[in-house]
């Protein structure tokens, strides 16, 4: 059977060479069909969720959760940051209003942390101890707020500070330590006003320092953009529209407010943008280098042009197959083109180099073509079939990304073989008849063969030791399951996401659970809250808090005590700037009178100095100070009144959008757990997922998806490695029909794998979602290179590195390395990581093929110089 296939392939080459125009016509027709299919049926899917089979249990759970809470999918999140909480809130509200009015680019826009409900009921949602502390701080600020309620100006504030100074005079300086941060903001505001620019004072930081971050204000605008799926970056237009709108907001224009963005939509857009970044120059550069290698390998344009055209047509055929059979390219399978070029070019080089070595002037081209085909079709055919098996072994796995890559690339190898057996001979028949014979042995190869034969034992000992270390490296090499580490860290969406990860309230690696009712949610929250791996637990039950009557009584008492602040009655006439300067002078002198009782670092010292300068300054300086000090005072006093007039909360009184986020239509309650900072790495994240799932096995979420995806990938590659090895072994056994020959190929392949693991550890590379696909490439390249030497050795060859085969392998490796190197210099970290591992894998294959395998073959049967064949 093998001989029949061999003769059929030889006949196919002969007939293609005899009837080149017919072959070219058929090739042109198939090319047109493939290009048509590519343009009409092939899309690019940048959704990383689609890299895994929807039939996986964890994917089905994730999809079911997404159907119940669709508002968390396809989002663009604007992150509004400002020096003060008020600036962040007012800017976020203004941005939301403008986005909601733009129906061309946005379906909806909401501010999850800002709503009338939260303004009124926010304090009621606090735990009892925290509520008591917040109310105590508010009441302590009453002396400061009292004068401001009737005199909402800088003069009113200075009178309030006078009351603090009086407290210091009476020995209560230590009681003001909790106000150091807030008073520091007052000092900074006064100093900035003296310097000629306004820095609005945060009254929320003064009233509720426990509820305001030390780094200022941060609010979120959750946006559902209009997506255009007919372009490569569906959400880019909406993202740019959001940035244009944000740029026109007063706070952003002044430079005090920043609007950054992240979310699933911009992350996906940036993912594809980074994949294609510099793709044109890299492709052009690698094409030029590839042509240089072909020139050095083949020596004549009459050979180079046919090989290049065959490669291009084979790539187009493969694109056509992908279009009609798969219909899309995903974030993994999009790399098939580089892999195809890197592997398929080997077939053309092998054929071209062997033909070049047999084109003598006294021999007809048809005879040279026939003899070349007779010698190489079995080797190239076996290499293509084995490589195809290595790729197709991934087809039955649940890692859809690589399964589709395996199908496309596996069939691509067979299409490359078809082109090499048909189109290449046809083109050679038209262009290469005039080529002359050339010596194509690898320079220095004969000396290398003699050295390897003399030192074969030492070489094998070195490889044995390297193999042992490589086995240790393969067992211990780390796997980085965090998909964010394969993305560019310098893009806007990634920078923003990274900045949010240390905060439990914004960490993206969360876990969600659904329970039957509010009591079950409270029980589960209590259980999860005790886990050391969990930083925070939030549930729908938190919005219907316990002990409401006690808390409402506390709020009513605070409201009564602050009655004069909330109901000031008649307000004082607005002061003149001269009045304000006089008040500033009095306050400055008062602070100076108690300086001996103030700590050296007390912000009151800075306030006294700044007020003294302002008292001597101009109206413009005082106007700036007054504006900065009181800009957000009315807003804060209104919010204070709202927060102290809370009402009982029931499930029915919750706003619709809040119910939609935390309750399902059938009444189930959502519970969300956030990990501690230790979950930033794979091991910590795995501990978090395991700990939560021991309590709640049904938990889903991004943390679960990340860990389960990693497990799916590893399981897929283990299974595929077994399938590929078995398939390649069967193919080799059927063709080579000798156990020793099959064992030689597989042993060399194993050595290549161990050396790859060793090199990866030496270079500090961990395995991730992207570079793990080097495995099928290692199988494909390793098998194809090894087959050539083993089959020639089986046919009597005893000179390996000094043969035309070695030259063809070397330049095939260089062209393959050029293709892989184009990935290694990409800006996308995942792609660059994949290219780096592929380069190391190729180096390992070359070392195994050019040193380990010849040493083994010489150890089995040393050369007889008189019988050595080239």
JSON list of N, CA and C in Angstrom, two decimals, residues 568-625:
[
{"chain": "A", "resi": 568, "resn": "UNK", "atom": "N", "xyz": [-31.07, 76.26, 59.10]},
{"chain": "A", "resi": 568, "resn": "UNK", "atom": "CA", "xyz": [-30.38, 77.44, 59.64]},
{"chain": "A", "resi": 568, "resn": "UNK", "atom": "C", "xyz": [-31.25, 78.67, 59.79]},
{"chain": "A", "resi": 569, "resn": "UNK", "atom": "N", "xyz": [-32.41, 78.72, 59.18]},
{"chain": "A", "resi": 569, "resn": "UNK", "atom": "CA", "xyz": [-33.23, 79.92, 59.26]},
{"chain": "A", "resi": 569, "resn": "UNK", "atom": "C", "xyz": [-32.63, 81.03, 58.41]},
{"chain": "A", "resi": 570, "resn": "UNK", "atom": "N", "xyz": [-32.72, 82.25, 58.92]},
{"chain": "A", "resi": 570, "resn": "UNK", "atom": "CA", "xyz": [-32.24, 83.40, 58.14]},
{"chain": "A", "resi": 570, "resn": "UNK", "atom": "C", "xyz": [-30.72, 83.41, 58.06]},
{"chain": "A", "resi": 571, "resn": "UNK", "atom": "N", "xyz": [-30.22, 83.60, 56.84]},
{"chain": "A", "resi": 571, "resn": "UNK", "atom": "CA", "xyz": [-28.77, 83.58, 56.63]},
{"chain": "A", "resi": 571, "resn": "UNK", "atom": "C", "xyz": [-28.22, 85.00, 56.68]},
{"chain": "A", "resi": 572, "resn": "UNK", "atom": "N", "xyz": [-26.96, 85.09, 57.08]},
{"chain": "A", "resi": 572, "resn": "UNK", "atom": "CA", "xyz": [-26.27, 86.37, 57.17]},
{"chain": "A", "resi": 572, "resn": "UNK", "atom": "C", "xyz": [-26.05, 86.94, 55.78]},
{"chain": "A", "resi": 573, "resn": "UNK", "atom": "N", "xyz": [-25.94, 88.24, 55.72]},
{"chain": "A", "resi": 573, "resn": "UNK", "atom": "CA", "xyz": [-25.64, 88.88, 54.43]},
{"chain": "A", "resi": 573, "resn": "UNK", "atom": "C", "xyz": [-24.27, 88.45, 53.94]},
{"chain": "A", "resi": 574, "resn": "UNK", "atom": "N", "xyz": [-24.14, 88.33, 52.63]},
{"chain": "A", "resi": 574, "resn": "UNK", "atom": "CA", "xyz": [-22.86, 87.91, 52.04]},
{"chain": "A", "resi": 574, "resn": "UNK", "atom": "C", "xyz": [-21.77, 88.91, 52.42]},
{"chain": "A", "resi": 575, "resn": "UNK", "atom": "N", "xyz": [-20.63, 88.42, 52.92]},
{"chain": "A", "resi": 575, "resn": "UNK", "atom": "CA", "xyz": [-19.57, 89.33, 53.34]},
{"chain": "A", "resi": 575, "resn": "UNK", "atom": "C", "xyz": [-18.81, 89.89, 52.15]},
{"chain": "A", "resi": 576, "resn": "UNK", "atom": "N", "xyz": [-18.22, 91.06, 52.38]},
{"chain": "A", "resi": 576, "resn": "UNK", "atom": "CA", "xyz": [-17.33, 91.63, 51.37]},
{"chain": "A", "resi": 576, "resn": "UNK", "atom": "C", "xyz": [-15.96, 90.96, 51.50]},
{"chain": "A", "resi": 577, "resn": "UNK", "atom": "N", "xyz": [-15.10, 91.18, 50.50]},
{"chain": "A", "resi": 577, "resn": "UNK", "atom": "CA", "xyz": [-13.75, 90.61, 50.58]},
{"chain": "A", "resi": 577, "resn": "UNK", "atom": "C", "xyz": [-12.98, 91.21, 51.75]},
{"chain": "A", "resi": 578, "resn": "UNK", "atom": "N", "xyz": [-13.27, 92.47, 52.08]},
{"chain": "A", "resi": 578, "resn": "UNK", "atom": "CA", "xyz": [-12.62, 93.09, 53.24]},
{"chain": "A", "resi": 578, "resn": "UNK", "atom": "C", "xyz": [-13.06, 92.39, 54.52]},
{"chain": "A", "resi": 579, "resn": "UNK", "atom": "N", "xyz": [-14.36, 92.02, 54.59]},
{"chain": "A", "resi": 579, "resn": "UNK", "atom": "CA", "xyz": [-14.84, 91.28, 55.76]},
{"chain": "A", "resi": 579, "resn": "UNK", "atom": "C", "xyz": [-14.12, 89.93, 55.88]},
{"chain": "A", "resi": 580, "resn": "UNK", "atom": "N", "xyz": [-13.93, 89.28, 54.75]},
{"chain": "A", "resi": 580, "resn": "UNK", "atom": "CA", "xyz": [-13.27, 87.97, 54.76]},
{"chain": "A", "resi": 580, "resn": "UNK", "atom": "C", "xyz": [-11.80, 88.11, 55.19]},
{"chain": "A", "resi": 581, "resn": "UNK", "atom": "N", "xyz": [-11.13, 89.15, 54.70]},
{"chain": "A", "resi": 581, "resn": "UNK", "atom": "CA", "xyz": [-9.73, 89.34, 55.10]},
{"chain": "A", "resi": 581, "resn": "UNK", "atom": "C", "xyz": [-9.63, 89.61, 56.59]},
{"chain": "A", "resi": 582, "resn": "UNK", "atom": "N", "xyz": [-10.58, 90.37, 57.12]},
{"chain": "A", "resi": 582, "resn": "UNK", "atom": "CA", "xyz": [-10.56, 90.65, 58.56]},
{"chain": "A", "resi": 582, "resn": "UNK", "atom": "C", "xyz": [-10.76, 89.36, 59.36]},
{"chain": "A", "resi": 583, "resn": "UNK", "atom": "N", "xyz": [-11.70, 88.51, 58.90]},
{"chain": "A", "resi": 583, "resn": "UNK", "atom": "CA", "xyz": [-11.94, 87.23, 59.58]},
{"chain": "A", "resi": 583, "resn": "UNK", "atom": "C", "xyz": [-10.70, 86.34, 59.47]},
{"chain": "A", "resi": 584, "resn": "UNK", "atom": "N", "xyz": [-10.04, 86.36, 58.31]},
{"chain": "A", "resi": 584, "resn": "UNK", "atom": "CA", "xyz": [-8.82, 85.56, 58.13]},
{"chain": "A", "resi": 584, "resn": "UNK", "atom": "C", "xyz": [-7.73, 86.02, 59.09]},
{"chain": "A", "resi": 585, "resn": "UNK", "atom": "N", "xyz": [-7.62, 87.35, 59.26]},
{"chain": "A", "resi": 585, "resn": "UNK", "atom": "CA", "xyz": [-6.60, 87.89, 60.17]},
{"chain": "A", "resi": 585, "resn": "UNK", "atom": "C", "xyz": [-6.87, 87.45, 61.61]},
{"chain": "A", "resi": 586, "resn": "UNK", "atom": "N", "xyz": [-8.14, 87.54, 62.01]},
{"chain": "A", "resi": 586, "resn": "UNK", "atom": "CA", "xyz": [-8.49, 87.15, 63.38]},
{"chain": "A", "resi": 586, "resn": "UNK", "atom": "C", "xyz": [-8.19, 85.66, 63.63]},
{"chain": "A", "resi": 587, "resn": "UNK", "atom": "N", "xyz": [-8.56, 84.83, 62.66]},
{"chain": "A", "resi": 587, "resn": "UNK", "atom": "CA", "xyz": [-8.31, 83.39, 62.82]},
{"chain": "A", "resi": 587, "resn": "UNK", "atom": "C", "xyz": [-6.82, 83.09, 62.84]},
{"chain": "A", "resi": 588, "resn": "UNK", "atom": "N", "xyz": [-6.04, 83.73, 61.97]},
{"chain": "A", "resi": 588, "resn": "UNK", "atom": "CA", "xyz": [-4.59, 83.53, 61.95]},
{"chain": "A", "resi": 588, "resn": "UNK", "atom": "C", "xyz": [-3.96, 83.89, 63.28]},
{"chain": "A", "resi": 589, "resn": "UNK", "atom": "N", "xyz": [-4.41, 85.03, 63.86]},
{"chain": "A", "resi": 589, "resn": "UNK", "atom": "CA", "xyz": [-3.86, 85.44, 65.14]},
{"chain": "A", "resi": 589, "resn": "UNK", "atom": "C", "xyz": [-4.29, 84.47, 66.24]},
{"chain": "A", "resi": 590, "resn": "UNK", "atom": "N", "xyz": [-5.51, 83.95, 66.16]},
{"chain": "A", "resi": 590, "resn": "UNK", "atom": "CA", "xyz": [-5.97, 82.98, 67.15]},
{"chain": "A", "resi": 590, "resn": "UNK", "atom": "C", "xyz": [-5.14, 81.72, 67.13]},
{"chain": "A", "resi": 591, "resn": "UNK", "atom": "N", "xyz": [-4.82, 81.23, 65.91]},
{"chain": "A", "resi": 591, "resn": "UNK", "atom": "CA", "xyz": [-3.99, 80.02, 65.80]},
{"chain": "A", "resi": 591, "resn": "UNK", "atom": "C", "xyz": [-2.60, 80.28, 66.36]},
{"chain": "A", "resi": 592, "resn": "UNK", "atom": "N", "xyz": [-2.06, 81.47, 66.08]},
{"chain": "A", "resi": 592, "resn": "UNK", "atom": "CA", "xyz": [-0.73, 81.81, 66.59]},
{"chain": "A", "resi": 592, "resn": "UNK", "atom": "C", "xyz": [-0.72, 81.82, 68.11]},
{"chain": "A", "resi": 593, "resn": "UNK", "atom": "N", "xyz": [-1.86, 82.18, 68.71]},
{"chain": "A", "resi": 593, "resn": "UNK", "atom": "CA", "xyz": [-1.90, 82.27, 70.18]},
{"chain": "A", "resi": 593, "resn": "UNK", "atom": "C", "xyz": [-1.87, 80.91, 70.86]},
{"chain": "A", "resi": 594, "resn": "UNK", "atom": "N", "xyz": [-2.20, 79.84, 70.11]},
{"chain": "A", "resi": 594, "resn": "UNK", "atom": "CA", "xyz": [-2.18, 78.48, 70.72]},
{"chain": "A", "resi": 594, "resn": "UNK", "atom": "C", "xyz": [-1.11, 77.60, 70.07]},
{"chain": "A", "resi": 595, "resn": "UNK", "atom": "N", "xyz": [-0.17, 78.24, 69.37]},
{"chain": "A", "resi": 595, "resn": "UNK", "atom": "CA", "xyz": [0.85, 77.48, 68.63]},
{"chain": "A", "resi": 595, "resn": "UNK", "atom": "C", "xyz": [1.63, 76.55, 69.54]},
{"chain": "A", "resi": 596, "resn": "UNK", "atom": "N", "xyz": [1.84, 76.98, 70.81]},
{"chain": "A", "resi": 596, "resn": "UNK", "atom": "CA", "xyz": [2.63, 76.15, 71.71]},
{"chain": "A", "resi": 596, "resn": "UNK", "atom": "C", "xyz": [1.91, 74.86, 72.09]},
{"chain": "A", "resi": 597, "resn": "UNK", "atom": "N", "xyz": [0.59, 74.80, 71.84]},
{"chain": "A", "resi": 597, "resn": "UNK", "atom": "CA", "xyz": [-0.18, 73.60, 72.17]},
{"chain": "A", "resi": 597, "resn": "UNK", "atom": "C", "xyz": [-0.40, 72.69, 70.96]},
{"chain": "A", "resi": 598, "resn": "UNK", "atom": "N", "xyz": [0.07, 73.13, 69.81]},
{"chain": "A", "resi": 598, "resn": "UNK", "atom": "CA", "xyz": [-0.14, 72.35, 68.57]},
{"chain": "A", "resi": 598, "resn": "UNK", "atom": "C", "xyz": [1.08, 71.49, 68.28]},
{"chain": "A", "resi": 599, "resn": "UNK", "atom": "N", "xyz": [0.82, 70.33, 67.75]},
{"chain": "A", "resi": 599, "resn": "UNK", "atom": "CA", "xyz": [1.92, 69.45, 67.31]},
{"chain": "A", "resi": 599, "resn": "UNK", "atom": "C", "xyz": [2.65, 70.12, 66.14]},
{"chain": "A", "resi": 600, "resn": "UNK", "atom": "N", "xyz": [3.95, 69.84, 66.00]},
{"chain": "A", "resi": 600, "resn": "UNK", "atom": "CA", "xyz": [4.70, 70.47, 64.90]},
{"chain": "A", "resi": 600, "resn": "UNK", "atom": "C", "xyz": [4.09, 70.21, 63.53]},
{"chain": "A", "resi": 601, "resn": "UNK", "atom": "N", "xyz": [3.45, 69.04, 63.38]},
{"chain": "A", "resi": 601, "resn": "UNK", "atom": "CA", "xyz": [2.87, 68.68, 62.07]},
{"chain": "A", "resi": 601, "resn": "UNK", "atom": "C", "xyz": [1.40, 69.05, 61.94]},
{"chain": "A", "resi": 602, "resn": "UNK", "atom": "N", "xyz": [0.86, 69.74, 62.92]},
{"chain": "A", "resi": 602, "resn": "UNK", "atom": "CA", "xyz": [-0.56, 70.07, 62.88]},
{"chain": "A", "resi": 602, "resn": "UNK", "atom": "C", "xyz": [-0.88, 70.94, 61.66]},
{"chain": "A", "resi": 603, "resn": "UNK", "atom": "N", "xyz": [-1.92, 70.57, 60.88]},
{"chain": "A", "resi": 603, "resn": "UNK", "atom": "CA", "xyz": [-2.29, 71.38, 59.72]},
{"chain": "A", "resi": 603, "resn": "UNK", "atom": "C", "xyz": [-2.81, 72.77, 60.10]},
{"chain": "A", "resi": 604, "resn": "UNK", "atom": "N", "xyz": [-3.20, 72.96, 61.37]},
{"chain": "A", "resi": 604, "resn": "UNK", "atom": "CA", "xyz": [-3.63, 74.29, 61.79]},
{"chain": "A", "resi": 604, "resn": "UNK", "atom": "C", "xyz": [-2.51, 75.31, 61.66]},
{"chain": "A", "resi": 605, "resn": "UNK", "atom": "N", "xyz": [-1.27, 74.87, 61.82]},
{"chain": "A", "resi": 605, "resn": "UNK", "atom": "CA", "xyz": [-0.14, 75.79, 61.65]},
{"chain": "A", "resi": 605, "resn": "UNK", "atom": "C", "xyz": [-0.10, 76.31, 60.20]},
{"chain": "A", "resi": 606, "resn": "UNK", "atom": "N", "xyz": [-0.29, 75.40, 59.24]},
{"chain": "A", "resi": 606, "resn": "UNK", "atom": "CA", "xyz": [-0.30, 75.81, 57.83]},
{"chain": "A", "resi": 606, "resn": "UNK", "atom": "C", "xyz": [-1.48, 76.72, 57.54]},
{"chain": "A", "resi": 607, "resn": "UNK", "atom": "N", "xyz": [-2.65, 76.41, 58.15]},
{"chain": "A", "resi": 607, "resn": "UNK", "atom": "CA", "xyz": [-3.83, 77.24, 57.93]},
{"chain": "A", "resi": 607, "resn": "UNK", "atom": "C", "xyz": [-3.59, 78.65, 58.46]},
{"chain": "A", "resi": 608, "resn": "UNK", "atom": "N", "xyz": [-3.00, 78.74, 59.65]},
{"chain": "A", "resi": 608, "resn": "UNK", "atom": "CA", "xyz": [-2.73, 80.07, 60.22]},
{"chain": "A", "resi": 608, "resn": "UNK", "atom": "C", "xyz": [-1.79, 80.88, 59.36]},
{"chain": "A", "resi": 609, "resn": "UNK", "atom": "N", "xyz": [-0.75, 80.25, 58.83]},
{"chain": "A", "resi": 609, "resn": "UNK", "atom": "CA", "xyz": [0.20, 80.96, 57.97]},
{"chain": "A", "resi": 609, "resn": "UNK", "atom": "C", "xyz": [-0.48, 81.43, 56.68]},
{"chain": "A", "resi": 610, "resn": "UNK", "atom": "N", "xyz": [-1.28, 80.52, 56.07]},
{"chain": "A", "resi": 610, "resn": "UNK", "atom": "CA", "xyz": [-1.95, 80.87, 54.81]},
{"chain": "A", "resi": 610, "resn": "UNK", "atom": "C", "xyz": [-2.98, 81.98, 55.03]},
{"chain": "A", "resi": 611, "resn": "UNK", "atom": "N", "xyz": [-3.70, 81.95, 56.14]},
{"chain": "A", "resi": 611, "resn": "UNK", "atom": "CA", "xyz": [-4.69, 83.00, 56.40]},
{"chain": "A", "resi": 611, "resn": "UNK", "atom": "C", "xyz": [-4.01, 84.34, 56.65]},
{"chain": "A", "resi": 612, "resn": "UNK", "atom": "N", "xyz": [-2.87, 84.31, 57.29]},
{"chain": "A", "resi": 612, "resn": "UNK", "atom": "CA", "xyz": [-2.14, 85.56, 57.49]},
{"chain": "A", "resi": 612, "resn": "UNK", "atom": "C", "xyz": [-1.74, 86.20, 56.18]},
{"chain": "A", "resi": 613, "resn": "UNK", "atom": "N", "xyz": [-1.32, 85.40, 55.22]},
{"chain": "A", "resi": 613, "resn": "UNK", "atom": "CA", "xyz": [-0.95, 85.94, 53.91]},
{"chain": "A", "resi": 613, "resn": "UNK", "atom": "C", "xyz": [-2.18, 86.43, 53.15]},
{"chain": "A", "resi": 614, "resn": "UNK", "atom": "N", "xyz": [-3.28, 85.64, 53.23]},
{"chain": "A", "resi": 614, "resn": "UNK", "atom": "CA", "xyz": [-4.50, 86.05, 52.54]},
{"chain": "A", "resi": 614, "resn": "UNK", "atom": "C", "xyz": [-5.05, 87.36, 53.11]},
{"chain": "A", "resi": 615, "resn": "UNK", "atom": "N", "xyz": [-4.90, 87.56, 54.42]},
{"chain": "A", "resi": 615, "resn": "UNK", "atom": "CA", "xyz": [-5.38, 88.79, 55.05]},
{"chain": "A", "resi": 615, "resn": "UNK", "atom": "C", "xyz": [-4.68, 90.01, 54.51]},
{"chain": "A", "resi": 616, "resn": "UNK", "atom": "N", "xyz": [-3.47, 89.80, 53.99]},
{"chain": "A", "resi": 616, "resn": "UNK", "atom": "CA", "xyz": [-2.72, 90.91, 53.42]},
{"chain": "A", "resi": 616, "resn": "UNK", "atom": "C", "xyz": [-2.81, 90.95, 51.89]},
{"chain": "A", "resi": 617, "resn": "UNK", "atom": "N", "xyz": [-3.58, 90.02, 51.32]},
{"chain": "A", "resi": 617, "resn": "UNK", "atom": "CA", "xyz": [-3.62, 89.89, 49.87]},
{"chain": "A", "resi": 617, "resn": "UNK", "atom": "C", "xyz": [-4.70, 90.74, 49.22]},
{"chain": "A", "resi": 618, "resn": "UNK", "atom": "N", "xyz": [-4.93, 90.44, 47.96]},
{"chain": "A", "resi": 618, "resn": "UNK", "atom": "CA", "xyz": [-5.86, 91.21, 47.14]},
{"chain": "A", "resi": 618, "resn": "UNK", "atom": "C", "xyz": [-7.25, 90.60, 47.18]},
{"chain": "A", "resi": 619, "resn": "UNK", "atom": "N", "xyz": [-8.21, 91.36, 46.61]},
{"chain": "A", "resi": 619, "resn": "UNK", "atom": "CA", "xyz": [-9.57, 90.84, 46.47]},
{"chain": "A", "resi": 619, "resn": "UNK", "atom": "C", "xyz": [-9.59, 89.59, 45.59]},
{"chain": "A", "resi": 620, "resn": "UNK", "atom": "N", "xyz": [-8.76, 89.58, 44.55]},
{"chain": "A", "resi": 620, "resn": "UNK", "atom": "CA", "xyz": [-8.75, 88.43, 43.62]},
{"chain": "A", "resi": 620, "resn": "UNK", "atom": "C", "xyz": [-8.32, 87.16, 44.35]},
{"chain": "A", "resi": 621, "resn": "UNK", "atom": "N", "xyz": [-7.31, 87.28, 45.22]},
{"chain": "A", "resi": 621, "resn": "UNK", "atom": "CA", "xyz": [-6.87, 86.11, 45.97]},
{"chain": "A", "resi": 621, "resn": "UNK", "atom": "C", "xyz": [-7.96, 85.63, 46.91]},
{"chain": "A", "resi": 622, "resn": "UNK", "atom": "N", "xyz": [-8.63, 86.56, 47.57]},
{"chain": "A", "resi": 622, "resn": "UNK", "atom": "CA", "xyz": [-9.69, 86.16, 48.48]},
{"chain": "A", "resi": 622, "resn": "UNK", "atom": "C", "xyz": [-10.88, 85.59, 47.72]},
{"chain": "A", "resi": 623, "resn": "UNK", "atom": "N", "xyz": [-11.17, 86.14, 46.56]},
{"chain": "A", "resi": 623, "resn": "UNK", "atom": "CA", "xyz": [-12.26, 85.59, 45.73]},
{"chain": "A", "resi": 623, "resn": "UNK", "atom": "C", "xyz": [-11.95, 84.14, 45.34]},
{"chain": "A", "resi": 624, "resn": "UNK", "atom": "N", "xyz": [-10.70, 83.90, 44.98]},
{"chain": "A", "resi": 624, "resn": "UNK", "atom": "CA", "xyz": [-10.30, 82.53, 44.62]},
{"chain": "A", "resi": 624, "resn": "UNK", "atom": "C", "xyz": [-10.46, 81.61, 45.83]},
{"chain": "A", "resi": 625, "resn": "UNK", "atom": "N", "xyz": [-10.02, 82.09, 46.99]},
{"chain": "A", "resi": 625, "resn": "UNK", "atom": "CA", "xyz": [-10.13, 81.26, 48.20]},
{"chain": "A", "resi": 625, "resn": "UNK", "atom": "C", "xyz": [-11.59, 81.00, 48.55]}
]
